[in-house]
XYZ file of C-alpha atoms in Angstrom:
734
model
C 0.358 -13.324 -4.818
C -0.568 -15.141 -1.647
C -3.522 -16.714 -3.383
C -1.355 -18.014 -6.275
C 1.149 -19.520 -3.998
C -1.609 -21.320 -2.135
C -3.015 -22.749 -5.405
C 0.486 -23.840 -6.317
C 0.938 -25.568 -2.860
C -2.392 -27.379 -3.330
C -1.418 -28.464 -6.728
C 1.818 -29.985 -5.472
C 0.228 -31.563 -2.390
C -2.301 -33.209 -4.783
C 0.333 -34.612 -6.988
C 2.141 -35.854 -3.904
C -0.958 -37.519 -2.463
C -1.727 -39.186 -5.746
C 1.730 -40.619 -5.893
C 0.906 -42.185 -2.605
C -2.163 -43.572 -4.061
C -0.335 -45.238 -6.925
C 2.263 -46.689 -4.454
C -0.487 -48.186 -2.415
C -1.970 -49.744 -5.596
C 1.347 -51.665 -5.762
C 0.284 -53.407 -2.527
C -3.023 -54.482 -4.032
C -1.822 -55.745 -7.402
C -0.143 -59.047 -6.049
C -3.491 -60.173 -4.334
C -4.686 -61.966 -7.454
C -1.624 -63.999 -7.612
C -0.780 -64.601 -3.913
C -4.364 -65.151 -2.435
C -7.724 -66.467 -3.557
C -9.012 -63.044 -4.446
C -10.445 -63.507 -7.900
C -11.297 -59.834 -8.692
C -9.165 -57.005 -7.049
C -10.864 -54.355 -9.163
C -13.579 -53.845 -6.515
C -10.864 -53.057 -3.959
C -9.030 -50.904 -6.471
C -12.213 -48.839 -7.214
C -12.932 -48.403 -3.406
C -9.339 -47.415 -2.996
C -9.704 -44.618 -5.713
C -12.915 -43.553 -4.035
C -11.412 -43.127 -0.616
C -8.354 -41.328 -1.894
C -10.586 -39.096 -3.910
C -12.678 -38.055 -0.862
C -9.570 -37.624 1.252
C -8.009 -35.343 -1.386
C -11.124 -33.034 -1.428
C -10.600 -32.485 2.394
C -14.253 -32.499 3.118
C -15.630 -32.098 6.680
C -14.858 -35.161 8.721
C -18.522 -36.148 9.191
C -19.254 -35.878 5.513
C -16.086 -37.944 4.565
C -17.131 -40.520 7.197
C -20.586 -40.793 5.586
C -19.306 -41.048 2.080
C -16.644 -43.688 2.759
C -19.003 -45.682 5.122
C -21.718 -45.584 2.367
C -19.181 -46.837 -0.152
C -18.094 -49.667 2.039
C -21.618 -50.875 2.746
C -22.596 -50.518 -0.775
C -19.858 -52.858 -1.846
C -20.620 -55.440 0.809
C -24.268 -55.260 -0.015
C -23.604 -55.928 -3.744
C -21.238 -58.717 -2.911
C -22.938 -60.644 -0.121
C -26.691 -59.585 0.283
C -29.520 -60.760 -1.911
C -32.167 -58.688 -0.024
C -33.072 -54.962 -0.021
C -30.736 -52.849 1.762
C -31.563 -51.577 5.254
C -34.654 -53.887 5.185
C -35.589 -55.820 8.329
C -34.155 -59.002 6.792
C -31.027 -57.148 5.689
C -30.336 -55.702 9.255
C -31.027 -59.123 10.702
C -28.449 -60.764 8.491
C -25.855 -58.069 9.070
C -26.395 -58.251 12.827
C -25.996 -62.016 12.864
C -23.038 -61.777 10.592
C -21.098 -59.445 12.684
C -22.041 -60.997 16.000
C -20.828 -64.374 14.857
C -17.516 -62.915 13.519
C -16.793 -60.925 16.644
C -17.373 -63.954 18.678
C -14.925 -65.952 16.407
C -12.343 -63.192 16.904
C -12.465 -63.323 20.464
C -12.468 -67.164 20.622
C -9.545 -66.952 18.070
C -11.304 -69.245 15.658
C -9.828 -67.586 12.643
C -10.935 -70.110 10.175
C -14.555 -69.407 10.945
C -14.347 -65.763 9.740
C -16.771 -65.409 6.937
C -15.918 -63.925 3.440
C -18.190 -61.017 4.193
C -16.336 -60.025 7.419
C -12.912 -60.634 5.801
C -13.979 -58.202 3.021
C -15.309 -55.673 5.552
C -11.885 -55.717 7.373
C -9.879 -55.327 4.218
C -12.101 -52.468 3.016
C -11.807 -50.800 6.376
C -7.934 -51.229 6.161
C -8.119 -49.297 2.789
C -10.278 -46.662 4.361
C -7.666 -46.062 7.095
C -4.812 -46.177 4.771
C -6.355 -43.280 2.762
C -6.275 -41.069 5.848
C -2.757 -42.349 6.977
C -1.153 -41.711 3.688
C -2.774 -38.237 3.419
C -1.169 -37.489 6.820
C 2.142 -38.872 5.781
C 2.359 -37.543 2.204
C 0.533 -34.164 2.432
C 0.810 -33.020 6.004
C 4.020 -34.428 7.315
C 5.709 -35.007 3.870
C 7.524 -37.846 5.323
C 7.188 -40.517 2.675
C 10.482 -42.382 2.687
C 9.340 -45.025 5.162
C 6.305 -46.002 3.028
C 8.520 -46.024 -0.116
C 10.991 -48.336 1.626
C 8.341 -50.694 2.928
C 6.756 -50.822 -0.678
C 10.115 -51.917 -2.202
C 10.654 -54.441 0.632
C 6.987 -55.866 0.261
C 7.491 -56.247 -3.551
C 10.823 -57.832 -3.497
C 9.837 -60.448 -0.964
C 6.687 -61.421 -2.943
C 8.852 -61.574 -6.033
C 11.288 -63.802 -4.384
C 9.211 -66.276 -2.419
C 5.893 -66.314 -4.364
C 4.623 -66.663 -7.988
C 4.152 -62.895 -8.211
C 6.372 -61.389 -10.965
C 7.524 -57.907 -9.376
C 9.641 -56.732 -12.324
C 7.478 -54.052 -13.774
C 6.133 -53.409 -10.268
C 9.696 -52.429 -9.148
C 10.014 -50.057 -12.049
C 6.729 -48.423 -11.436
C 7.589 -47.982 -7.755
C 10.981 -46.477 -8.721
C 9.392 -43.861 -10.882
C 6.620 -42.907 -8.509
C 8.846 -42.860 -5.427
C 11.519 -40.583 -6.998
C 8.857 -38.063 -8.218
C 7.312 -38.098 -4.837
C 10.567 -37.641 -2.943
C 11.551 -34.820 -5.255
C 8.216 -32.994 -4.748
C 8.326 -33.558 -0.913
C 11.783 -32.369 -0.381
C 11.278 -29.202 -2.478
C 8.067 -28.408 -0.756
C 9.834 -28.732 2.637
C 12.506 -26.211 1.266
C 9.860 -23.902 -0.062
C 8.000 -23.847 3.192
C 10.984 -22.071 4.888
C 10.316 -18.324 4.634
C 14.022 -17.595 4.314
C 13.988 -19.047 0.855
C 12.592 -16.640 -1.650
C 11.832 -18.687 -4.787
C 8.468 -17.169 -5.449
C 8.460 -18.127 -9.062
C 8.726 -21.751 -8.084
C 5.653 -21.413 -5.891
C 3.695 -19.897 -8.645
C 4.727 -22.095 -11.671
C 4.823 -25.841 -12.066
C 7.532 -25.487 -14.621
C 10.208 -27.076 -12.049
C 8.305 -30.366 -12.458
C 9.553 -30.922 -15.931
C 13.186 -31.207 -15.064
C 12.232 -33.622 -12.177
C 10.239 -35.746 -14.538
C 12.986 -35.792 -17.100
C 15.665 -36.752 -14.686
C 13.478 -39.608 -13.228
C 12.563 -40.920 -16.718
C 16.060 -40.853 -18.059
C 17.284 -42.528 -14.902
C 14.729 -45.310 -15.268
C 15.539 -45.878 -18.837
C 19.167 -46.137 -18.156
C 18.584 -48.428 -15.318
C 16.227 -50.638 -17.246
C 18.289 -50.863 -20.417
C 22.111 -50.854 -18.962
C 23.975 -54.193 -18.582
C 23.094 -55.783 -15.310
C 25.803 -57.172 -12.956
C 25.449 -60.717 -11.905
C 23.920 -61.109 -8.321
C 26.618 -61.089 -5.716
C 24.372 -63.059 -3.211
C 22.999 -66.343 -4.149
C 19.237 -66.973 -4.590
C 17.955 -67.760 -1.070
C 14.997 -69.942 -2.323
C 17.083 -72.880 -3.364
C 19.058 -72.720 -0.140
C 15.878 -72.839 1.931
C 14.539 -75.794 -0.086
C 17.762 -77.589 0.190
C 17.774 -77.040 4.009
C 14.265 -78.411 4.208
C 15.402 -81.498 2.188
C 18.483 -81.986 4.522
C 16.556 -81.419 7.685
C 13.693 -83.691 6.572
C 11.393 -82.435 9.319
C 11.947 -82.619 13.037
C 9.150 -85.110 13.141
C 11.235 -87.751 11.417
C 9.436 -87.920 8.138
C 10.970 -87.593 4.660
C 10.592 -84.448 2.596
C 8.744 -84.863 -0.658
C 7.807 -82.634 -3.504
C 4.145 -81.603 -3.573
C 2.130 -82.851 -6.476
C -0.012 -85.761 -7.659
C 1.290 -89.289 -6.945
C -0.185 -92.757 -7.105
C 1.338 -94.565 -4.241
C -0.672 -93.609 -1.047
C 0.180 -96.701 0.940
C 2.457 -94.847 3.426
C 1.222 -91.287 4.184
C 2.937 -88.589 6.157
C 6.193 -86.713 6.141
C 6.916 -83.073 5.056
C 6.910 -81.722 1.580
C 8.297 -78.871 -0.367
C 5.783 -76.473 -2.086
C 6.006 -76.517 -5.937
C 4.015 -73.937 -7.948
C 4.942 -75.445 -11.404
C 1.909 -75.440 -13.562
C 0.505 -78.801 -14.382
C -2.357 -77.832 -16.599
C -4.614 -74.979 -17.519
C -8.543 -75.437 -17.454
C -11.288 -73.292 -18.995
C -14.447 -73.813 -17.115
C -17.415 -71.596 -16.165
C -16.740 -71.871 -12.506
C -14.515 -73.285 -9.696
C -14.664 -76.909 -8.730
C -12.635 -80.004 -7.681
C -10.705 -81.883 -10.389
C -11.161 -85.482 -9.414
C -8.750 -88.294 -10.431
C -9.485 -91.345 -8.202
C -10.724 -92.742 -4.971
C -9.286 -95.190 -2.401
C -11.392 -97.357 -0.318
C -9.171 -99.432 2.059
C -7.281 -97.784 5.057
C -4.462 -99.910 6.259
C -3.510 -97.830 9.285
C -0.472 -96.300 7.383
C -2.266 -95.155 4.205
C -4.624 -95.947 1.492
C -4.935 -98.765 -0.986
C -7.495 -100.230 -3.366
C -9.337 -103.282 -1.826
C -9.539 -104.874 -5.319
C -7.473 -104.871 -8.370
C -8.422 -102.209 -10.893
C -11.123 -103.213 -13.488
C -10.981 -100.923 -16.423
C -14.016 -100.899 -18.821
C -14.117 -99.360 -22.208
C -16.289 -96.197 -22.505
C -17.480 -96.211 -26.105
C -16.942 -92.950 -28.038
C -15.598 -91.324 -24.908
C -19.025 -91.376 -23.194
C -18.345 -91.871 -19.542
C -20.756 -93.969 -17.486
C -19.841 -92.923 -14.053
C -22.606 -92.081 -11.386
C -21.239 -90.427 -8.300
C -24.725 -88.842 -7.575
C -28.331 -89.791 -8.074
C -30.524 -88.620 -10.964
C -32.694 -86.496 -8.292
C -29.627 -84.171 -7.845
C -30.048 -80.698 -9.591
C -27.453 -80.323 -12.388
C -26.400 -77.811 -14.967
C -24.869 -78.709 -18.329
C -21.362 -77.330 -18.689
C -18.046 -77.929 -20.718
C -14.374 -77.663 -19.766
C -11.157 -77.514 -21.694
C -8.013 -79.115 -20.106
C -4.571 -78.278 -21.500
C -1.492 -79.834 -19.933
C 1.849 -78.329 -19.940
C 4.356 -79.919 -22.276
C 6.691 -81.203 -19.441
C 3.887 -82.200 -17.211
C 1.490 -85.186 -17.600
C -0.538 -87.543 -15.646
C -1.482 -90.970 -16.867
C -5.031 -90.445 -15.645
C -7.696 -87.903 -16.759
C -8.612 -85.016 -14.419
C -12.337 -84.341 -14.497
C -15.105 -82.598 -12.662
C -18.073 -84.196 -10.798
C -20.795 -85.235 -13.193
C -18.433 -85.945 -16.132
C -20.391 -87.394 -19.192
C -18.270 -87.083 -22.217
C -14.605 -86.816 -23.161
C -13.955 -85.095 -26.518
C -11.221 -83.978 -28.966
C -9.561 -87.323 -28.954
C -7.205 -87.931 -31.818
C -9.144 -90.865 -33.084
C -6.697 -93.427 -32.034
C -7.368 -93.033 -28.187
C -9.993 -94.995 -26.341
C -11.264 -94.120 -22.856
C -11.524 -96.631 -20.057
C -12.962 -96.252 -16.619
C -11.751 -98.071 -13.500
C -14.911 -99.389 -11.688
C -13.035 -99.720 -8.488
C -11.321 -96.233 -8.149
C -13.427 -94.081 -10.696
C -10.048 -93.376 -12.381
C -10.351 -92.461 -16.212
C -7.517 -93.539 -18.646
C -6.931 -92.840 -22.273
C -5.157 -95.721 -24.142
C -3.559 -95.833 -27.561
C -3.045 -99.244 -29.079
C -3.521 -100.797 -25.692
C -1.002 -98.535 -24.022
C -1.719 -95.729 -21.524
C -1.643 -92.433 -23.493
C -1.063 -88.912 -21.749
C -3.485 -86.559 -23.437
C -2.239 -83.035 -23.623
C -5.549 -81.486 -24.522
C -9.041 -82.694 -24.173
C -12.624 -81.355 -23.636
C -14.983 -82.624 -21.018
C -18.792 -82.330 -20.971
C -20.308 -82.623 -17.561
C -23.473 -82.101 -15.449
C -22.393 -79.797 -12.500
C -24.432 -80.893 -9.486
C -25.958 -78.755 -6.789
C -26.792 -80.826 -3.655
C -30.054 -80.089 -1.871
C -29.325 -79.491 1.760
C -32.748 -80.426 3.139
C -32.497 -83.688 1.460
C -29.173 -84.214 3.058
C -30.360 -83.101 6.502
C -33.488 -85.549 6.365
C -31.508 -88.496 5.053
C -32.602 -91.576 6.942
C -32.798 -94.365 4.303
C -31.057 -97.529 5.315
C -27.735 -98.415 3.761
C -27.252 -101.494 1.619
C -25.245 -104.274 3.529
C -22.624 -104.514 0.799
C -22.005 -100.735 0.645
C -21.927 -100.502 4.368
C -19.370 -103.243 4.760
C -17.204 -101.939 1.852
C -17.088 -98.261 2.797
C -16.881 -98.635 6.799
C -13.814 -100.855 6.591
C -11.245 -100.059 9.446
C -8.200 -102.079 10.239
C -8.394 -104.256 13.411
C -5.291 -102.512 14.790
C -7.167 -99.125 14.943
C -6.870 -97.744 18.514
C -10.254 -97.833 20.464
C -9.685 -94.176 21.408
C -10.318 -93.070 17.771
C -13.771 -94.777 17.789
C -14.453 -93.178 21.249
C -13.633 -89.671 19.850
C -15.968 -90.190 16.810
C -18.787 -91.149 19.166
C -17.960 -88.181 21.518
C -17.942 -85.766 18.606
C -21.231 -86.863 17.175
C -23.149 -87.580 20.365
C -25.264 -84.370 20.368
C -26.468 -84.894 16.894
C -29.150 -87.230 15.485
C -29.165 -87.050 11.710
C -26.400 -88.216 9.434
C -25.715 -84.903 7.988
C -25.274 -83.308 11.377
C -22.790 -85.946 12.347
C -20.848 -85.523 9.109
C -20.885 -81.818 9.691
C -19.851 -82.279 13.292
C -16.855 -84.210 12.281
C -15.846 -81.808 9.465
C -15.962 -78.924 11.864
C -13.889 -80.648 14.530
C -10.778 -80.065 12.654
C -11.259 -76.258 12.597
C -10.700 -76.047 16.317
C -9.129 -78.147 18.908
C -5.611 -77.003 18.294
C -5.270 -78.675 14.877
C -2.763 -76.737 12.575
C -2.236 -76.961 8.841
C 1.355 -77.438 8.142
C 3.581 -79.027 5.528
C 6.861 -79.229 7.416
C 7.893 -81.341 10.372
C 5.145 -83.745 9.697
C 5.809 -87.154 11.330
C 5.520 -90.556 9.731
C 3.953 -93.258 11.907
C 6.451 -96.040 12.791
C 6.121 -99.458 14.186
C 2.456 -100.073 15.290
C 1.607 -96.417 15.273
C -1.663 -95.668 13.409
C -1.482 -92.670 10.996
C -4.876 -91.247 12.074
C -4.354 -91.841 15.776
C -0.985 -90.128 15.670
C -2.543 -87.143 13.898
C -5.728 -86.950 16.313
C -3.913 -87.297 19.619
C -0.186 -86.696 19.188
C 1.040 -84.322 16.548
C -2.335 -82.434 15.583
C -0.283 -80.992 12.604
C -0.492 -81.893 8.962
C -1.901 -81.078 5.489
C -4.854 -82.355 3.460
C -3.888 -86.135 3.623
C -3.979 -85.915 7.437
C -7.270 -84.075 7.598
C -9.207 -85.994 5.038
C -8.107 -89.377 6.080
C -8.891 -88.740 9.619
C -12.377 -87.615 8.780
C -13.033 -90.764 6.648
C -11.787 -93.008 9.603
C -13.928 -91.051 12.208
C -17.037 -91.323 9.896
C -16.470 -95.049 9.305
C -16.058 -95.599 13.101
C -19.718 -94.510 13.567
C -20.873 -96.594 10.497
C -21.279 -93.751 7.977
C -19.823 -94.919 4.568
C -17.056 -92.582 3.410
C -14.151 -92.786 1.035
C -10.956 -90.858 0.288
C -10.652 -88.849 -2.925
C -7.584 -87.530 -4.682
C -7.186 -84.891 -7.358
C -6.663 -81.013 -7.569
C -8.379 -77.964 -6.413
C -9.561 -75.341 -8.873
C -6.276 -73.501 -9.162
C -5.619 -69.795 -9.634
C -7.969 -67.736 -11.728
C -5.640 -65.996 -14.448
C -8.289 -64.751 -16.973
C -11.506 -65.592 -18.918
C -13.590 -64.709 -21.788
C -17.148 -65.716 -23.113
C -18.268 -66.883 -19.676
C -15.208 -69.497 -19.554
C -12.765 -68.580 -16.766
C -9.109 -69.653 -17.247
C -7.524 -71.469 -14.247
C -3.893 -72.376 -13.725
C -3.569 -75.630 -11.797
C -0.148 -76.194 -10.170
C 1.479 -79.011 -8.250
C 0.698 -77.039 -5.179
C -2.954 -77.472 -5.913
C -2.782 -81.347 -5.596
C -5.267 -82.149 -2.940
C -7.304 -84.831 -1.138
C -10.764 -84.569 0.274
C -13.778 -86.791 1.482
C -16.860 -88.091 0.008
C -19.719 -89.399 2.102
C -22.618 -91.531 0.852
C -26.205 -90.450 1.386
C -28.712 -93.022 -0.042
C -31.042 -90.291 -1.442
C -28.207 -88.305 -3.089
C -25.206 -90.370 -3.606
C -21.530 -89.458 -2.920
C -21.286 -85.898 -1.580
C -17.965 -84.028 -1.160
C -16.810 -82.663 2.162
C -13.650 -80.492 3.002
C -12.200 -80.989 6.520
C -8.783 -79.308 5.694
C -8.045 -76.100 7.478
C -7.870 -73.132 5.151
C -9.546 -74.911 2.134
C -13.085 -74.283 0.754
C -15.511 -76.847 -0.314
C -15.846 -76.225 -4.129
C -19.200 -78.037 -4.439
C -22.410 -76.228 -4.765
C -25.255 -76.688 -2.197
C -28.742 -75.130 -2.207
C -32.003 -75.139 -0.603
C -35.266 -75.822 -2.490
C -37.298 -72.887 -1.382
C -40.514 -74.534 -2.617
C -40.115 -77.190 0.136
C -38.461 -75.171 2.824
C -39.072 -71.915 4.778
C -35.978 -70.295 3.582
C -35.344 -67.169 1.498
C -31.489 -66.924 1.028
C -29.442 -69.614 -0.625
C -25.712 -70.366 0.090
C -23.754 -71.053 -2.903
C -21.002 -73.364 -1.708
C -20.696 -75.841 1.165
C -17.702 -74.049 2.089
C -19.951 -71.329 3.374
C -21.185 -73.734 6.102
C -19.965 -72.260 9.415
C -22.514 -73.650 11.793
C -21.181 -74.167 15.519
C -21.433 -77.494 17.134
C -23.229 -77.760 20.509
C -21.293 -78.440 23.511
C -18.221 -76.801 21.832
C -16.459 -73.608 22.656
C -16.848 -72.293 19.034
C -18.786 -68.992 18.616
C -22.580 -69.429 17.781
C -23.292 -69.517 14.220
C -25.314 -66.578 12.751
C -28.870 -67.749 11.632
C -29.277 -65.576 8.580
C -26.004 -65.105 6.952
C -26.456 -65.285 3.193
C -22.928 -66.715 2.841
C -23.406 -69.526 5.414
C -25.306 -72.754 5.608
C -27.025 -71.415 8.550
C -28.952 -69.139 6.140
C -30.402 -72.271 4.729
C -31.139 -73.465 8.272
C -33.425 -70.578 9.396
C -36.350 -71.743 11.593
C -39.247 -70.204 9.642
C -40.453 -66.956 8.259
C -42.597 -66.453 11.431
C -39.657 -66.858 13.758
C -37.585 -64.586 11.577
C -40.203 -61.812 11.769
C -40.307 -61.980 15.593
C -36.678 -61.929 15.724
C -36.320 -58.995 13.252
C -38.809 -57.081 15.515
C -36.403 -57.482 18.295
C -33.516 -56.527 15.930
C -35.191 -53.280 15.113
C -35.315 -52.302 18.798
C -31.659 -53.327 19.169
C -30.613 -51.528 16.159
C -32.515 -48.338 17.181
C -31.005 -48.411 20.656
C -27.461 -49.028 19.204
C -28.027 -46.141 16.766
C -29.251 -43.774 19.433
C -26.231 -44.635 21.638
C -23.826 -44.126 18.734
C -25.608 -40.846 17.965
C -25.334 -39.585 21.519
C -21.651 -40.428 21.718
C -21.121 -38.806 18.304
C -22.809 -35.655 19.362
C -21.005 -35.489 22.685
C -17.599 -35.870 20.838
C -18.459 -33.206 18.280
C -19.793 -30.733 20.935
C -16.596 -31.270 23.061
C -14.157 -31.311 20.197
C -12.470 -28.007 21.001
C -11.712 -29.278 24.568
C -10.105 -32.573 23.098
C -8.194 -30.537 20.663
C -6.957 -28.050 23.178
C -5.673 -30.970 25.493
C -3.951 -32.495 22.711
C -2.256 -29.257 21.556
C -1.269 -28.590 25.083
C 0.389 -31.926 25.370
C 2.204 -31.249 22.079
C 3.394 -27.946 23.098
C 4.579 -29.347 26.386
C 6.528 -32.288 24.699
C 7.858 -30.276 21.691
C 8.224 -26.575 22.253
C 8.993 -25.208 18.783
C 7.738 -22.731 16.314
C 5.469 -25.080 14.621
C 3.698 -26.242 17.768
C 3.150 -22.427 18.598
C 1.854 -21.745 15.200
C -0.707 -24.581 15.309
C -1.733 -23.493 18.813
C -2.296 -19.950 17.550
C -4.496 -21.193 14.740
C -6.558 -23.289 17.053
C -6.956 -20.126 19.252
C -8.383 -18.236 16.247
C -10.804 -21.155 15.420
C -11.981 -21.233 19.049
C -12.698 -17.594 19.063
C -14.641 -17.777 15.916
C -16.655 -20.737 17.454
C -17.468 -18.564 20.381
C -18.622 -15.581 18.199
C -15.470 -13.554 17.991
C -14.631 -13.919 14.270
C -11.894 -11.749 12.717
C -13.226 -9.360 10.257
C -11.872 -9.489 6.728
C -10.504 -5.772 6.888
C -9.188 -6.176 10.385
C -5.532 -6.678 11.107
C -4.289 -9.271 13.552
C -3.292 -6.558 16.148
C -6.609 -4.889 15.884
C -8.270 -8.160 16.413
C -6.177 -8.931 19.432
C -6.846 -5.409 20.971
C -10.528 -6.176 20.531
C -10.316 -9.595 22.309
C -8.059 -8.102 25.155
C -10.644 -5.373 25.753
C -13.464 -7.942 26.002
C -11.560 -10.279 28.459
C -9.794 -7.409 30.187
C -6.306 -8.880 29.633
C -3.325 -8.356 27.346
C -2.592 -12.120 26.637
C -4.019 -11.984 23.112
C -1.867 -9.140 22.237
C 1.335 -10.799 23.475
C 0.611 -13.945 21.603
C -0.243 -12.104 18.372
C 3.073 -10.015 18.604
C 5.096 -13.304 18.772
C 2.940 -14.907 15.984
C 3.611 -11.880 13.629
C 7.290 -11.993 14.325
C 7.369 -15.772 13.431
C 5.092 -15.205 10.461
C 7.028 -12.315 8.858
C 10.419 -12.606 10.251
C 10.698 -16.268 10.949
C 11.813 -15.359 14.303
C 10.744 -16.862 17.699
C 12.588 -16.834 21.127
C 12.351 -20.381 22.077
C 13.327 -19.485 25.630
C 9.887 -17.590 25.930
C 7.829 -20.648 24.631
C 7.024 -21.715 28.240
C 5.732 -18.252 28.966
C 3.697 -18.203 25.699
C 2.229 -21.688 26.443
C 1.073 -20.484 29.750
C -0.481 -17.363 28.219
C -2.250 -19.350 25.684
C -3.721 -21.710 28.317
C -4.831 -18.917 30.430
C -6.632 -17.237 27.397
C -8.140 -20.696 26.486
C -9.654 -20.926 30.042
C -11.065 -17.483 29.822
C -12.780 -18.189 26.544
C -14.134 -21.652 27.439
C -15.166 -20.509 30.878
């Protein structure tokens, strides 16, 4: 009978734990909508793995090994292109974690690499599997987590694009089942309630499930009362409009606009979809460039000069023919109520297709803007297909760039207003002084905005007044802003040291929402409107750079391994996390497969010497960890005893005494005094008392049996029992 009851208890505890698992999944589902996480399935699979291991209740060391192996297996598959636990793998891992730990301590959050962020998130999932097992199975206190889940979903549903309708329904069903099981298990654990048939049979689950199901259906189908409180989102937006930012700037609605002559001011986020794009990978959606900085914003230095592109074939060269490219296609579909009178296009566009036959395509030779015209009038195309050559820029070519600029290009793209404060030029020279090559100088300026107290913000953004310069105000006074502030400032700083640069407008890649046949579907909203920087390298052409905090450079960069002593290739320029000299940023890892520093390894010979050192470092670290682990394991009973002693002192109740007695039995077994299967507790207690010449075990056992079989304990004697327990522990452990 006891065995059947234990089986039933294990069954109910397992059901309760998996209710916790499904509730935790509701925390993961919104990630694909509210973050840049493209595929949450990896995290869901690891969550299933961790919860399954915890449900099995394996030995702690075996559980640690299995979950740790799963974590490193995922990280290796996502971020490493070398054999696992090889010398190169260990070196890359060490550099990665050293760099990120330094970034944490120096509070350079934007420098945390994707690998380390994934590691932290997987570690959080690991810890949550333990925590929820403790809450749901051991303590059966689940209401707090249920409440937090409801709050989490409702906040996301209200203030983000995430639709939490079905999530709320799922959470309601799971929560009520879990609460029903948890409360009934608490009642059944009281020995004074004799419902043995409930402990043996899961038949009581059916009424619970039926009640929850019917309640859900009624709640879902019943007429809904109109909300009593108004929607807070419009109120917040109107408040922002009325305030207009403490910085004195007007509040605008985010999105693409053509007038950039006066930048600055706050804006309201708008996630209204503008267009959908089917494309093989993420990239910038370019619209136009501006070349003349006025001190307040951007204008074109010359009138637009549109030229007909026969048959939709685009003659636009933003990079040289030596740049490695891959032929790709993209399909752009605008929303019915959204339109832009210029085409959005990726770098390397070659052909505009799916025209109705009446449209002609024109390219502005001044701004690189592309228009479709019908009967001489600008036409807004709802759907069109683009063929393009997706570029991948070779890093060594950029680093070694030393060809002289043409006089006309240099004069055109280093233009600055006469009113520009001299301290802006001085700052540009100070930032780039430690570097020699063009590329290093450009990267130094790009990195500058990741530190030095700059903050990405869309509210309370000032607008320069009077003789104030837009860039000077951002660099030295406000230090807060969004993409226009960061990108304009980088262009001006580069022009101040005679490096040709220009300002680019368009959209980022948007949110991945699906895909098929190697073409991913992205939703691009007004909130994805963006500006960035292009820098001219004579050997390569115009190369994109991304100075805005929190944004990734969506262009591809690579290293030609035939001409360089490198083995691992970074995929995107956003992975560049190198640290400038003379700055307080953490030192960049030299062999991180997700950073540009991977592409900047010194040589294979230097790497080999460094990895030899890393092997010794890893061996010493492993030995220290092993020694600490063995010491903790060997002294585990002492730590457990101290913890129980504190618990009994702070909470003297029947449960604490029961845990203490169980610990005493485990301790005796560990020291070679295990209870025989056919031996009663009193017989075993007499045996222990005879061995240690005491009666303490007998007294503890009598009180334990009274608690176990009669559910009785004299709480006034708990102090005395605690002392008896401590005395016997001391005898056993010497």
